[in-house]
Short mmCIF file of C-alpha atoms in Angstrom, two decimals:
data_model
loop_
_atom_site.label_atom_id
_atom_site.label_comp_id
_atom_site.label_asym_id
_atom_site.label_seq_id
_atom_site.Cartn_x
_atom_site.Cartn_y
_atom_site.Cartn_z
CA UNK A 1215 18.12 -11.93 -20.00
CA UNK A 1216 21.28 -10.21 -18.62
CA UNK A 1217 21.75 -8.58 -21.71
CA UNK A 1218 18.29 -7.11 -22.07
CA UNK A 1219 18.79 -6.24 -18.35
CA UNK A 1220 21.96 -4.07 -19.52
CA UNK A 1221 20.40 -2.76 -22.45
CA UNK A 1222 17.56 -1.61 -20.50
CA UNK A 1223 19.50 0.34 -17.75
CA UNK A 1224 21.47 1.90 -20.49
CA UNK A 1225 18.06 3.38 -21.72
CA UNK A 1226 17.08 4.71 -18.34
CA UNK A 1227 20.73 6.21 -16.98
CA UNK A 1228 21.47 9.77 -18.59
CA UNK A 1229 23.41 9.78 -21.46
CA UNK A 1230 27.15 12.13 -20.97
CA UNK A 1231 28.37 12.91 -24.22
CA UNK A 1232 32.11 14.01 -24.56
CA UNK A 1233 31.07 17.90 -25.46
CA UNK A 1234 29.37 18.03 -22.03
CA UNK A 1235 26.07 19.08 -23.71
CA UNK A 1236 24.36 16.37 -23.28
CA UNK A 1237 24.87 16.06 -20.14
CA UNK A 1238 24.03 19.93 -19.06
CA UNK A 1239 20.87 19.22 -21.16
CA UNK A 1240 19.70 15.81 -18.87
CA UNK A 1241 20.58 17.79 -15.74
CA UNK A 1242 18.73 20.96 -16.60
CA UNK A 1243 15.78 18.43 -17.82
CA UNK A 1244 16.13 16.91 -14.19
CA UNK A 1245 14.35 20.30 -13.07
CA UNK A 1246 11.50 18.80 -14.19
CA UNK A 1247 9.66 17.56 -10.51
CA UNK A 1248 10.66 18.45 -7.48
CA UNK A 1249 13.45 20.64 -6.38
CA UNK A 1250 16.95 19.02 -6.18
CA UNK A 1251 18.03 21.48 -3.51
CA UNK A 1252 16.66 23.34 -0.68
CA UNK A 1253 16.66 27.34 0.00
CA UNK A 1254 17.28 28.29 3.51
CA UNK A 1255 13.71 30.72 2.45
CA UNK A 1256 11.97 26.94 1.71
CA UNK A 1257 13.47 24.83 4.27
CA UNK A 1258 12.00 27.21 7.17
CA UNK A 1259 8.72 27.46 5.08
CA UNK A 1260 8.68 23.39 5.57
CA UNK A 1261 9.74 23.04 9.33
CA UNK A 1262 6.92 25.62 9.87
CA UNK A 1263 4.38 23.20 8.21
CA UNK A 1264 5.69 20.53 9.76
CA UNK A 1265 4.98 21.96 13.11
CA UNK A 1266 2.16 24.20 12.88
CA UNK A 1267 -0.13 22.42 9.99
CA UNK A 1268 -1.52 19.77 12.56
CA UNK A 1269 -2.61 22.89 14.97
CA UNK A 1270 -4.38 24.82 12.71
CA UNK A 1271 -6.46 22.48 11.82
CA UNK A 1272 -7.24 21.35 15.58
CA UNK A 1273 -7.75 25.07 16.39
CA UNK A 1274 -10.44 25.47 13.89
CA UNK A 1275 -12.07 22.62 14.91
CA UNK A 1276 -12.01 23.24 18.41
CA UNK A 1277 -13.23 26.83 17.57
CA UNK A 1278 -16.20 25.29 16.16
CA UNK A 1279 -16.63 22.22 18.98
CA UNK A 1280 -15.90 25.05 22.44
CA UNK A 1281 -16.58 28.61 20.83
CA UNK A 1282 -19.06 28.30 18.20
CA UNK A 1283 -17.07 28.83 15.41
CA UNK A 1284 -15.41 31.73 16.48
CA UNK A 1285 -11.96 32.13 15.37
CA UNK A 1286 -10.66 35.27 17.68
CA UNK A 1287 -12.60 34.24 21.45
CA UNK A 1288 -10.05 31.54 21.75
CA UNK A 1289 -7.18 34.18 21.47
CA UNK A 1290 -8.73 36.35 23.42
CA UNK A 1291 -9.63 34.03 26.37
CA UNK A 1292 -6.14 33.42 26.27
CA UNK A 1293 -4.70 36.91 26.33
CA UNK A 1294 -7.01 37.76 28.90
CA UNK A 1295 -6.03 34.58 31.27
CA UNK A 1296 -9.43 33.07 30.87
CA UNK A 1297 -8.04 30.43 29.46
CA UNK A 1298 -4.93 28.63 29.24
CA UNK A 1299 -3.46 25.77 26.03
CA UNK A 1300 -4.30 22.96 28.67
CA UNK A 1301 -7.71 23.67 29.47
CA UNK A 1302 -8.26 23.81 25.52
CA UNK A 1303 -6.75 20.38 25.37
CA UNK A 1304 -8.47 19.11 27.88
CA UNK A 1305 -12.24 20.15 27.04
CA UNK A 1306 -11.34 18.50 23.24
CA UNK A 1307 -12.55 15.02 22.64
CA UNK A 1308 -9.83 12.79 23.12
CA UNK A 1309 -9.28 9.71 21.21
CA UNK A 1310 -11.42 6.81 21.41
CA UNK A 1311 -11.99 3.55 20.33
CA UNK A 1312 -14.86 3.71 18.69
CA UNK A 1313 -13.89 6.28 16.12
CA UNK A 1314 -10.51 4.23 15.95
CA UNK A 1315 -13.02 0.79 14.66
CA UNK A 1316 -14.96 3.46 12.43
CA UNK A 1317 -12.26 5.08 10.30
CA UNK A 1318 -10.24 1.38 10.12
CA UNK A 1319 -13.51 -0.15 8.59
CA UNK A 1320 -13.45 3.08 6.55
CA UNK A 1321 -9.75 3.32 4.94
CA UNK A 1322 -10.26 -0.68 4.58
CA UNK A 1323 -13.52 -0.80 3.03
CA UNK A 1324 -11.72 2.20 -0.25
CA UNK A 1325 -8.49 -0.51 -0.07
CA UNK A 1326 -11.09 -3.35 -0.86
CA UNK A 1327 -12.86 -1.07 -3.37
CA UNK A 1328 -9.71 0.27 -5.15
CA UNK A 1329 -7.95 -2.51 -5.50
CA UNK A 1330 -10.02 -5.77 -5.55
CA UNK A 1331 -13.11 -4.11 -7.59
CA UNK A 1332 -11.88 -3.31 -11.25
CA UNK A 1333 -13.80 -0.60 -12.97
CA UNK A 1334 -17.16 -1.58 -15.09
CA UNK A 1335 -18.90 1.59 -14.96
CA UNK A 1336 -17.19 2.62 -18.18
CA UNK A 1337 -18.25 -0.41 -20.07
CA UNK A 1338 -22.10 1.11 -19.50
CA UNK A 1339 -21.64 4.79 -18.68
CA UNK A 1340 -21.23 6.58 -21.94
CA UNK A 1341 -18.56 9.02 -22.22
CA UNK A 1342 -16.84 8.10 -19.03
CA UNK A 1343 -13.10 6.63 -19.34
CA UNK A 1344 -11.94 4.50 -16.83
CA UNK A 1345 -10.47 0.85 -16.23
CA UNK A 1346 -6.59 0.48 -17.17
CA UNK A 1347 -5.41 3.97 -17.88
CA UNK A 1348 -1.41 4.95 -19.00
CA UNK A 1349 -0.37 8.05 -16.95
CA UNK A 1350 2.05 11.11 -17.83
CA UNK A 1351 5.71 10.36 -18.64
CA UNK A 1352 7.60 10.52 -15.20
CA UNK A 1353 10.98 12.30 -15.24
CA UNK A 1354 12.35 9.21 -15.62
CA UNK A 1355 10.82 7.92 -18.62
CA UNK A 1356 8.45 5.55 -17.23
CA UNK A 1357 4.71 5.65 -17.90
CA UNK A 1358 2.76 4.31 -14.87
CA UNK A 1359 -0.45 2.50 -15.79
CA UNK A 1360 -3.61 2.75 -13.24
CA UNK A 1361 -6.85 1.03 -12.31
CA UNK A 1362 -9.28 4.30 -12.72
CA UNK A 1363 -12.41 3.24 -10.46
CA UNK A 1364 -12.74 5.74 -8.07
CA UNK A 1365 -16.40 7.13 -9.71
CA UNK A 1366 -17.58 3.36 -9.49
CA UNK A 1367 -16.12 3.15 -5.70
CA UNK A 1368 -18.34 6.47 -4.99
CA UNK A 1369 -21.14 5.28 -6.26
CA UNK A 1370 -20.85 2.19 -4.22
CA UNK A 1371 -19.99 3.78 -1.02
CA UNK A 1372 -22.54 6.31 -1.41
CA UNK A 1373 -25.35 3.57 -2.47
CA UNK A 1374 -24.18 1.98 1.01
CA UNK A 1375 -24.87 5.22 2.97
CA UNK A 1376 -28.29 5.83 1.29
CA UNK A 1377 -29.06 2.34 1.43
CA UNK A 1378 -28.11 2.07 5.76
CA UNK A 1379 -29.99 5.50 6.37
CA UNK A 1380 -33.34 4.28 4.55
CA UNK A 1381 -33.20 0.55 4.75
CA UNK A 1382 -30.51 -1.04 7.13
CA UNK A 1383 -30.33 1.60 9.44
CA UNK A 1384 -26.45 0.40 11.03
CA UNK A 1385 -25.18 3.28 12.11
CA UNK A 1386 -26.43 6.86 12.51
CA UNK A 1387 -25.83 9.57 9.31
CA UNK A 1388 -24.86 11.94 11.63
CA UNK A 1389 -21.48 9.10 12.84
CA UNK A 1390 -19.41 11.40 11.59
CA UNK A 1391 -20.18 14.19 13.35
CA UNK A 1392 -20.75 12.71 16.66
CA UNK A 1393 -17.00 11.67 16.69
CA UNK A 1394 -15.32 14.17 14.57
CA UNK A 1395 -12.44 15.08 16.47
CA UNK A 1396 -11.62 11.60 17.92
CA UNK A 1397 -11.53 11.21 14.06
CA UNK A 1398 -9.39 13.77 13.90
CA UNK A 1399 -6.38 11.93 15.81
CA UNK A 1400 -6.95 8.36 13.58
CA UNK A 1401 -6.35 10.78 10.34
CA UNK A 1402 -3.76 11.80 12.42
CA UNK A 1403 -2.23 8.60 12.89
CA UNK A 1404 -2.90 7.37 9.28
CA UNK A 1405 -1.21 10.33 7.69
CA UNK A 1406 1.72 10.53 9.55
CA UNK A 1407 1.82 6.63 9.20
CA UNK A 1408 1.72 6.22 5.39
CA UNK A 1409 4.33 9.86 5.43
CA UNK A 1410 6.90 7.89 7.57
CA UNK A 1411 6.33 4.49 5.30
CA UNK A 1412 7.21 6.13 2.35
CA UNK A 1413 9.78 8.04 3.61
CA UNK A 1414 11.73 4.57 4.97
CA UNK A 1415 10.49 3.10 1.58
CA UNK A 1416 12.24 5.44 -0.91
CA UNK A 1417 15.52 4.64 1.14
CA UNK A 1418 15.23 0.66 1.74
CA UNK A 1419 13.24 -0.47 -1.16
CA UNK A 1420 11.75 1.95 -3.65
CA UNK A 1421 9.47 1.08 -6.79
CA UNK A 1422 11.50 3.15 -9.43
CA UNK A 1423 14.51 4.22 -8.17
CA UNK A 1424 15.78 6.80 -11.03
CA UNK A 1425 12.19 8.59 -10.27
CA UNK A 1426 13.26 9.30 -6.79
CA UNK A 1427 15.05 12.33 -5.65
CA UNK A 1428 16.99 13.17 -2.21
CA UNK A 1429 18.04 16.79 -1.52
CA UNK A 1430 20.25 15.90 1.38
CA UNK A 1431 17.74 17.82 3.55
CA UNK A 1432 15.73 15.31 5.55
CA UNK A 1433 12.77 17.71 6.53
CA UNK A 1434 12.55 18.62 2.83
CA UNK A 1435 12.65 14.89 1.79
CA UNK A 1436 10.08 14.09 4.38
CA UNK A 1437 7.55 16.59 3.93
CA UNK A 1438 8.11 16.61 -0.23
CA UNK A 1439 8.59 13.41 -0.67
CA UNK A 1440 11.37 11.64 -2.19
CA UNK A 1441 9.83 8.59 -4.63
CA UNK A 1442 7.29 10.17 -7.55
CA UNK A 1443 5.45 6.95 -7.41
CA UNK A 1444 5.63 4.78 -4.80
CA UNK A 1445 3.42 1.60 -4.77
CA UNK A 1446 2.60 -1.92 -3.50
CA UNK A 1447 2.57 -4.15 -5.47
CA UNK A 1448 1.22 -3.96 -9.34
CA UNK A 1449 -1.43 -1.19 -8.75
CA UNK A 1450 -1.61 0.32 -5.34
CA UNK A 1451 -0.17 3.72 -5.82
CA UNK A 1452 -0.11 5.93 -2.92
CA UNK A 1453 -0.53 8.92 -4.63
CA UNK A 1454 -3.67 7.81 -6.88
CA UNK A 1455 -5.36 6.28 -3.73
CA UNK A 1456 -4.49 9.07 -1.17
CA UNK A 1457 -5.30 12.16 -3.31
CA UNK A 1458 -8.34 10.53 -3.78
CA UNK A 1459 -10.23 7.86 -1.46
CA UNK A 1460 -10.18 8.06 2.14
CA UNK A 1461 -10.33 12.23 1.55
CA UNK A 1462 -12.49 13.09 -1.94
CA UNK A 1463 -14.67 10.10 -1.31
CA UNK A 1464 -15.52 11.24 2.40
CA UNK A 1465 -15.84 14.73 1.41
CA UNK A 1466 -19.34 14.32 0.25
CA UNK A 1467 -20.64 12.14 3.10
CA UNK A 1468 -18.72 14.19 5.71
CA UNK A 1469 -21.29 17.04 4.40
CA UNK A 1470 -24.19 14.48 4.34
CA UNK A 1471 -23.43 13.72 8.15
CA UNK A 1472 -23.50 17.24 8.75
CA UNK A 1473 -26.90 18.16 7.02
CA UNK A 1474 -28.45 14.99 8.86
CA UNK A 1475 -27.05 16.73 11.91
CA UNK A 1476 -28.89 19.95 11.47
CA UNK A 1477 -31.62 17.97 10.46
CA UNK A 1478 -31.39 16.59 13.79
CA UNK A 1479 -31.05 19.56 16.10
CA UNK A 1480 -33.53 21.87 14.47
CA UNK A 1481 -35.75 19.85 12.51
CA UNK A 1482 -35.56 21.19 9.32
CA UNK A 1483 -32.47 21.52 6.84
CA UNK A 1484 -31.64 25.24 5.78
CA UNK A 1485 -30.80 26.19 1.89
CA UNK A 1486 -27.42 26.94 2.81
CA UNK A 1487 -26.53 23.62 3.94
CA UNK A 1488 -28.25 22.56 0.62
CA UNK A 1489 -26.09 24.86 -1.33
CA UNK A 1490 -22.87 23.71 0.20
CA UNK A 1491 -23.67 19.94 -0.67
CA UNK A 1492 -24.05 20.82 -4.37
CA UNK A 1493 -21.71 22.99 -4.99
CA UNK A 1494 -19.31 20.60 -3.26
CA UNK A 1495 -21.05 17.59 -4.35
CA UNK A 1496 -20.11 18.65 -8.17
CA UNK A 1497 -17.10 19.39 -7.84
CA UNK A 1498 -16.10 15.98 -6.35
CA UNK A 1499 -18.07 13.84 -9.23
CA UNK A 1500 -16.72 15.66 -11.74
CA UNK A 1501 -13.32 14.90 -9.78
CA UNK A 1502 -13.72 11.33 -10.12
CA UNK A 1503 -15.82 11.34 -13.81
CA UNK A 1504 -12.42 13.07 -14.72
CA UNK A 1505 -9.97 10.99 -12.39
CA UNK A 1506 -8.34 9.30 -15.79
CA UNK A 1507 -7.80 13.16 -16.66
CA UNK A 1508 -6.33 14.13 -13.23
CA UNK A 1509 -3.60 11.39 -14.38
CA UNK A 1510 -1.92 14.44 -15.97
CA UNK A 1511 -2.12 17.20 -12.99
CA UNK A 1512 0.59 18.61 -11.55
CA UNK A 1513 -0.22 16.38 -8.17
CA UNK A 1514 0.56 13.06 -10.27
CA UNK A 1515 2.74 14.21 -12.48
CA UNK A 1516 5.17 16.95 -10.71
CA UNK A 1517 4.77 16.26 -7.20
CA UNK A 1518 6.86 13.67 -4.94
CA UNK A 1519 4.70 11.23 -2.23
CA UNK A 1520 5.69 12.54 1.13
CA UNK A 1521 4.02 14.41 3.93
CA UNK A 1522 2.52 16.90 2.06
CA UNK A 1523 0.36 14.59 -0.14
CA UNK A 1524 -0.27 11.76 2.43
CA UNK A 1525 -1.01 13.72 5.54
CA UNK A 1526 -2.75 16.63 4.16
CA UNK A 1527 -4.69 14.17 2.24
CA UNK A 1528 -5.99 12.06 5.35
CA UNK A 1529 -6.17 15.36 7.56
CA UNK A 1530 -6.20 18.95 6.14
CA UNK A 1531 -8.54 17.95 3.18
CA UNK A 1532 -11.08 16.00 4.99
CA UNK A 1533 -11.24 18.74 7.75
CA UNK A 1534 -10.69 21.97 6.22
CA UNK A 1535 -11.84 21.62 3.11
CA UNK A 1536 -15.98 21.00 4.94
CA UNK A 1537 -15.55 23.44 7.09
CA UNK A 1538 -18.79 25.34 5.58
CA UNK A 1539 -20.62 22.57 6.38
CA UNK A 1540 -19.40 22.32 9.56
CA UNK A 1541 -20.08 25.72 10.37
CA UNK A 1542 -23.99 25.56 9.20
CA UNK A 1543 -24.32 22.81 11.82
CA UNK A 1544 -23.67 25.44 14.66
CA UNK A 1545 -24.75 28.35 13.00
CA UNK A 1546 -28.19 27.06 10.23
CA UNK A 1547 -28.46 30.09 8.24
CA UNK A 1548 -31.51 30.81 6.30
CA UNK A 1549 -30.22 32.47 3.17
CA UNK A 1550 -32.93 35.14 1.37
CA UNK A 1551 -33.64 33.75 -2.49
CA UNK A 1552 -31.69 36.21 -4.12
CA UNK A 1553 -28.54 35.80 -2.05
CA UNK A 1554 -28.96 32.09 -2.55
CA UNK A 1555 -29.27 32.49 -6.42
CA UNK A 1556 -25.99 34.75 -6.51
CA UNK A 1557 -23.82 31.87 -4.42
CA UNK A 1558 -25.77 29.21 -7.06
CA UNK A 1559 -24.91 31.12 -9.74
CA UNK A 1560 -21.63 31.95 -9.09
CA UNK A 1561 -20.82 28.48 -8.62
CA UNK A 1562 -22.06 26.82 -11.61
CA UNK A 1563 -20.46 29.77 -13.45
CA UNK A 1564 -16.90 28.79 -11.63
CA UNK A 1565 -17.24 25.07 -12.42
CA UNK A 1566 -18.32 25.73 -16.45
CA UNK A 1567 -14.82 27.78 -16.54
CA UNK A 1568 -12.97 25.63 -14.22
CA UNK A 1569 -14.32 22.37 -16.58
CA UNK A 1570 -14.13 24.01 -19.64
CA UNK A 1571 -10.94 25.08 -19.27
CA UNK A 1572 -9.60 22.00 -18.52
CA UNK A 1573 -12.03 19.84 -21.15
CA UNK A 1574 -10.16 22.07 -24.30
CA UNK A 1575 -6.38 21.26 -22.93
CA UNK A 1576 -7.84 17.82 -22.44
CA UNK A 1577 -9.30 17.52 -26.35
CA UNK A 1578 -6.23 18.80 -27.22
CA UNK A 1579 -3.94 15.96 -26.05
CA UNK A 1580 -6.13 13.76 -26.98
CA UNK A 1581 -6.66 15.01 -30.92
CA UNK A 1582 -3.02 16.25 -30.65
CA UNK A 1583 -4.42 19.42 -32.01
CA UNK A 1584 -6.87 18.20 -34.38
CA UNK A 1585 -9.69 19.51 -32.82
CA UNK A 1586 -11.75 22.63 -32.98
CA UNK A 1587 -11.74 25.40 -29.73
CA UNK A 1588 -14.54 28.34 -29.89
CA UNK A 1589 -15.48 27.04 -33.47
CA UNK A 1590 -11.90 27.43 -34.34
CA UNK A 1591 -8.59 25.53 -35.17
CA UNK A 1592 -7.11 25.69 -31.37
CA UNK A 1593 -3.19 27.57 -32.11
CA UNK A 1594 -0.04 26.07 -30.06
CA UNK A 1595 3.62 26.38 -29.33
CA UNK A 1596 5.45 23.62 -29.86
CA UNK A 1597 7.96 23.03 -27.97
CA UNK A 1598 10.66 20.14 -26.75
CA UNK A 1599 11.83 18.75 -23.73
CA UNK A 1600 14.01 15.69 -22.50
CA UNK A 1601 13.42 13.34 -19.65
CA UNK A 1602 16.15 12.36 -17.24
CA UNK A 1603 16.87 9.11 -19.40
CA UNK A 1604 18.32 11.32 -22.06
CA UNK A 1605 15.70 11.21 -24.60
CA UNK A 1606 13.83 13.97 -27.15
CA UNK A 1607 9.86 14.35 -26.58
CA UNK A 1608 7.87 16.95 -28.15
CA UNK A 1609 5.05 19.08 -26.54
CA UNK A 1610 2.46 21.55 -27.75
CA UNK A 1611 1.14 24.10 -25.79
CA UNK A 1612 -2.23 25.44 -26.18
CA UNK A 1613 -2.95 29.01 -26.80
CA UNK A 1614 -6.30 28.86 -27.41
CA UNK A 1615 -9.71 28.99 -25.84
CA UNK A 1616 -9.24 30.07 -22.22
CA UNK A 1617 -6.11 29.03 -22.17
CA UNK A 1618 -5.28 32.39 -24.53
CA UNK A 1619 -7.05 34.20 -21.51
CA UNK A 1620 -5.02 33.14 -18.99
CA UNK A 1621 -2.13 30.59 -18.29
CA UNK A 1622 -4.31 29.03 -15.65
CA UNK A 1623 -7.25 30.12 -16.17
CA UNK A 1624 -8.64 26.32 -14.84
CA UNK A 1625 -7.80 27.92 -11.26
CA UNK A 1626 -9.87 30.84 -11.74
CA UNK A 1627 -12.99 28.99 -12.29
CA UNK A 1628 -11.88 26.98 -9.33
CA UNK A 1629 -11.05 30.09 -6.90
CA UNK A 1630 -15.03 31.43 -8.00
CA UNK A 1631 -16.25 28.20 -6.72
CA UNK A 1632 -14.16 28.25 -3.91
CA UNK A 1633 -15.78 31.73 -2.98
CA UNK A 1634 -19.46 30.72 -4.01
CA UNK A 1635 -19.13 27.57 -0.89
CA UNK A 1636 -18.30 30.22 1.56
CA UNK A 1637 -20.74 32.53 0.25
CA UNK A 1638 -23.26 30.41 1.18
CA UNK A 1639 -22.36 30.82 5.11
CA UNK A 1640 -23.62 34.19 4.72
CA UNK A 1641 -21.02 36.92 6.42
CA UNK A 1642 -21.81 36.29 10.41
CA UNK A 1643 -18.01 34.52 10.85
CA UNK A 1644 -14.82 34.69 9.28
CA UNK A 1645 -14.20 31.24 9.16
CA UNK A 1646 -16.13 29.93 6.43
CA UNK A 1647 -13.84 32.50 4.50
CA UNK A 1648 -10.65 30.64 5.23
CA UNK A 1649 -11.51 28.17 2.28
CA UNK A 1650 -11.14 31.03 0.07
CA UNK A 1651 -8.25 32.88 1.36
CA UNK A 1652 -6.36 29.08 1.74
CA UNK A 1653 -7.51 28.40 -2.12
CA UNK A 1654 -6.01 31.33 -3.39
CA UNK A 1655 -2.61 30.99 -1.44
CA UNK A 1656 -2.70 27.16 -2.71
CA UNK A 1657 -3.21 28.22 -6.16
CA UNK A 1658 -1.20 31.43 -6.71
CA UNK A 1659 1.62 29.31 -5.04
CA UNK A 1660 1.00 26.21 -7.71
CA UNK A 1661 1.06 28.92 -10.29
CA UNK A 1662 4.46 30.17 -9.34
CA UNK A 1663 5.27 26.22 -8.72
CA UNK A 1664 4.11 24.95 -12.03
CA UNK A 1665 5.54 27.68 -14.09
CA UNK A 1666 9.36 27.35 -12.26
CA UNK A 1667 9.08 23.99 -13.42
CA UNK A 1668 7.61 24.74 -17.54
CA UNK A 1669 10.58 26.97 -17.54
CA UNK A 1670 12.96 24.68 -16.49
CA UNK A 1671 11.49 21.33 -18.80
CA UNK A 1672 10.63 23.88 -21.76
CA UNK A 1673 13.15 26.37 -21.50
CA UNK A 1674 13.14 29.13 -25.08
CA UNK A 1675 9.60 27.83 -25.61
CA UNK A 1676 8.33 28.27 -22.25
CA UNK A 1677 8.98 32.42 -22.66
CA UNK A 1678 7.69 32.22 -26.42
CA UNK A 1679 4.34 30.77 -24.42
CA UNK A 1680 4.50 33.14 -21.79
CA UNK A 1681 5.00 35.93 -24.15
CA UNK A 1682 2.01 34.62 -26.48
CA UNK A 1683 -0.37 34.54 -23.16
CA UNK A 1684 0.72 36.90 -20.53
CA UNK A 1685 -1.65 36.73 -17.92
CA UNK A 1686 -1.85 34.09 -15.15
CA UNK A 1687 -4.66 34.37 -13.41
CA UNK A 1688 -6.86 37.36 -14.05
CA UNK A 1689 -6.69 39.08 -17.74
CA UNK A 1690 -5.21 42.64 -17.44
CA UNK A 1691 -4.71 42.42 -13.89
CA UNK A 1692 -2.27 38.82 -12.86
#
């Protein structure tokens, strides 16, 4: 056993070979994930997060809750003296127990589901994947294997909502609303919670210890993250769980809540509100129809488990990313049909890109290249690589389809989806629109991200790509 032992950390530790090449080839491979070293530019970038993050999304929640929605009064009441930072504070909901009891039942009840419920909706659902599922190669070497359920845990928590607001009649469907910002400080709690745990746990006890990376920097390590995969035991990973239960799963019942609410107040439901749950309701199924898929994004594959996945995942998701529906509870506007065909339209049109694109990379892998895109035989770059254990792989990269239109052109379907939700609010407020303007910055920065990090795992064949397909975003124009 000791030997095997040996022989397998031999496989896993770089390999230094006595020209030195091998070993400048394993550390420029160890680009590959997140930064070894901090920037003075990034570090300030992260201390800002850090400090302001939990505020913005408290001030547009209190815009909505104390100024109907309005992103400037609050600025101005305080210019003008009207108001001060501590009479804000106080008029906000404070935390209660009640809303403690309802979001520990909650992040309990998607535990129970995620781990003690293995997936049988793909046994009977045709075309879905899920059950036991390999992930991406870490930098490291490893491959991670996962329990994909989280379409059957949907269905089951949404069954459960449906099922209480017809039948059982428990709780209220507006709950969520009535004690949203008392929410607000257990997601709080939770976020920073889980941030902190696996910030001690990368240090004292960490699940693969070559995967984990310290930058001497311990703002950068605790916002970024410092273990790729951290988990409990044999299948609770934190960043499969995180990315997607308490936040993606709530999303769509968060925006229920809300259209029960307006139901509520005004005694009718407008087609905005409607529009907003589609639109968004969509986008998360095909989220979690696709989660064995989402194995091979850059948020499993590239990115560490620190404060940036587990907090924003608890708070800035759940709360910012509903804020249309939020909004329509104040402000119920009655779209005219064409305007509500145009948001419609340019939604479904965003998610057929933003699917598509994504389905041909996806056919790709799986056929490795044996496949036909637009009726044709999809062309590639091949290209090579080598993990941090020292080892070869080969890659292709596609160049066909919409990925010949665009090196991410997945984001630009996403970005006209993004726009089509705030549409829908109709152009009374600004902040509806910060969905849109937050999306972009998000996704212009992961392009930038993403393709720092192709250039330092591909190297030659990353520029042959980018050379081959030029444009990022938008053909002709980024």
């Amino acid at each position: 056993v000791k030997a095997a032992e040996t022989m397998e950390s031999k496989r896993r530790r770089p390999q230094h070979h006595a020209n030195g090449k091998g070993s400048e080839a394993v550390e420029k491979s160890a680009q590959w994930g997140r930064a070894w070293e901090v920037d003075w530019f990034s570090l300030i970038g992260v201390v800002s997060l850090l400090c302001f993050a939990p505020f913005i999304v408290f001030y547009f929640v209190m815009a909505c809750d104390q100024y109907e929605c309005s992103i400037s009064q609050p600025l101005l009441e305080l210019c003008q003296g009207k108001a001060t930072l501590l009479s804000i504070w106080a008029r906000a909901p404070s935390f209660t127990w009640t809303a403690a009891k309802i979001y520990a039942i909650w992040v309990s009840f998607q535990v129970f589901l995620y781990v003690c419920i293995p997936d049988v909706t793909h046994k009977f659902i045709p075309g879905y994947v899920g059950g036991v599922q390999d992930g991406a190669r870490t930098p490291a070497g490893f491959i991670n294997k996962y329990e994909i359920n989280g379409l059957q845990c949907w269905i089951i928590t949404h069954a459960l909502w449906f099922a209480n607001a017809n039948y059982f009649h428990w709780f209220s469907p507006t709950i969520i609303f009535d004690n949203w910002i008392p929410l607000l400080w257990c997601t709080n709690i939770l976020g920073y919670a889980v941030s902190t745990f696996a910030f001690v746990k990368a240090y004292l006890f960490p699940t693969n210890a070559e995967d984990c990376k310290f930058t001497g920097n311990i703002f950068y390590n605790y916002m970024m993250g410092i273990e790729f995969n951290p988990r409990i035991g044999k299948w609770f990973d934190f960043k499969l769980f995180f990315n997607g239960r308490p936040g993606i799963v709530a999303w769509t019942l968060i925006n229920l809540s809300y259209m029960a609410k307006q139901q509520e107040l005004y005694g009718h439901v407008t087609n905005s509100m409607i529009l907003v749950n589609v639109l968004q309701g969509i986008y998360v199924l095909d989220f979690f129809w696709n989660e064995a898929w989402y194995l091979k994004t850059i948020d499993i594959c590239h990115d560490h488990f620190g404060w940036y996945l587990g907090w924003g995942d608890c708070v800035w998701l759940p709360y910012l990313y509903t804020l249309q529906g939020l909004y329509l509870v104040y402000h119920p506007v009655q779209l005219s049909d064409a305007h509500a065909l145009a948001v419609l339209l340019l939604g479904l049109v965003g998610y057929y890109i933003f699917r598509s694109t994504n389905h041909q990379k996806d056919l790709f892998r799986r056929t490795e290249g044996a496949c036909s895109i637009w009726r044709r035989k999809p062309t590639y770059i091949e290209c090579s690589y080598l993990s941090a254990d020292g080892r070869s792989h080969r890659s292709k990269l596609l160049t066909s389809g919409f990925w010949g239109v665009a090196r991410h052109f997945n984001y630009t379907g996403d970005l006209m989806g993004s726009l089509a939700y705030c549409a829908a609010c109709g152009f009374g407020h600004i902040l509806p629109y910060f969905y849109i303007v937050y999306m972009t910055i998000l996704l212009v920065h992961r392009c930038v991200r993403d393709e720092h990090r192709c250039s330092s795992k591909y190297g030659k064949d990353w520029r042959r790509y980018t050379d081959t397909v030029p444009y990022r975003l938008i053909p002709g124009l980024f």
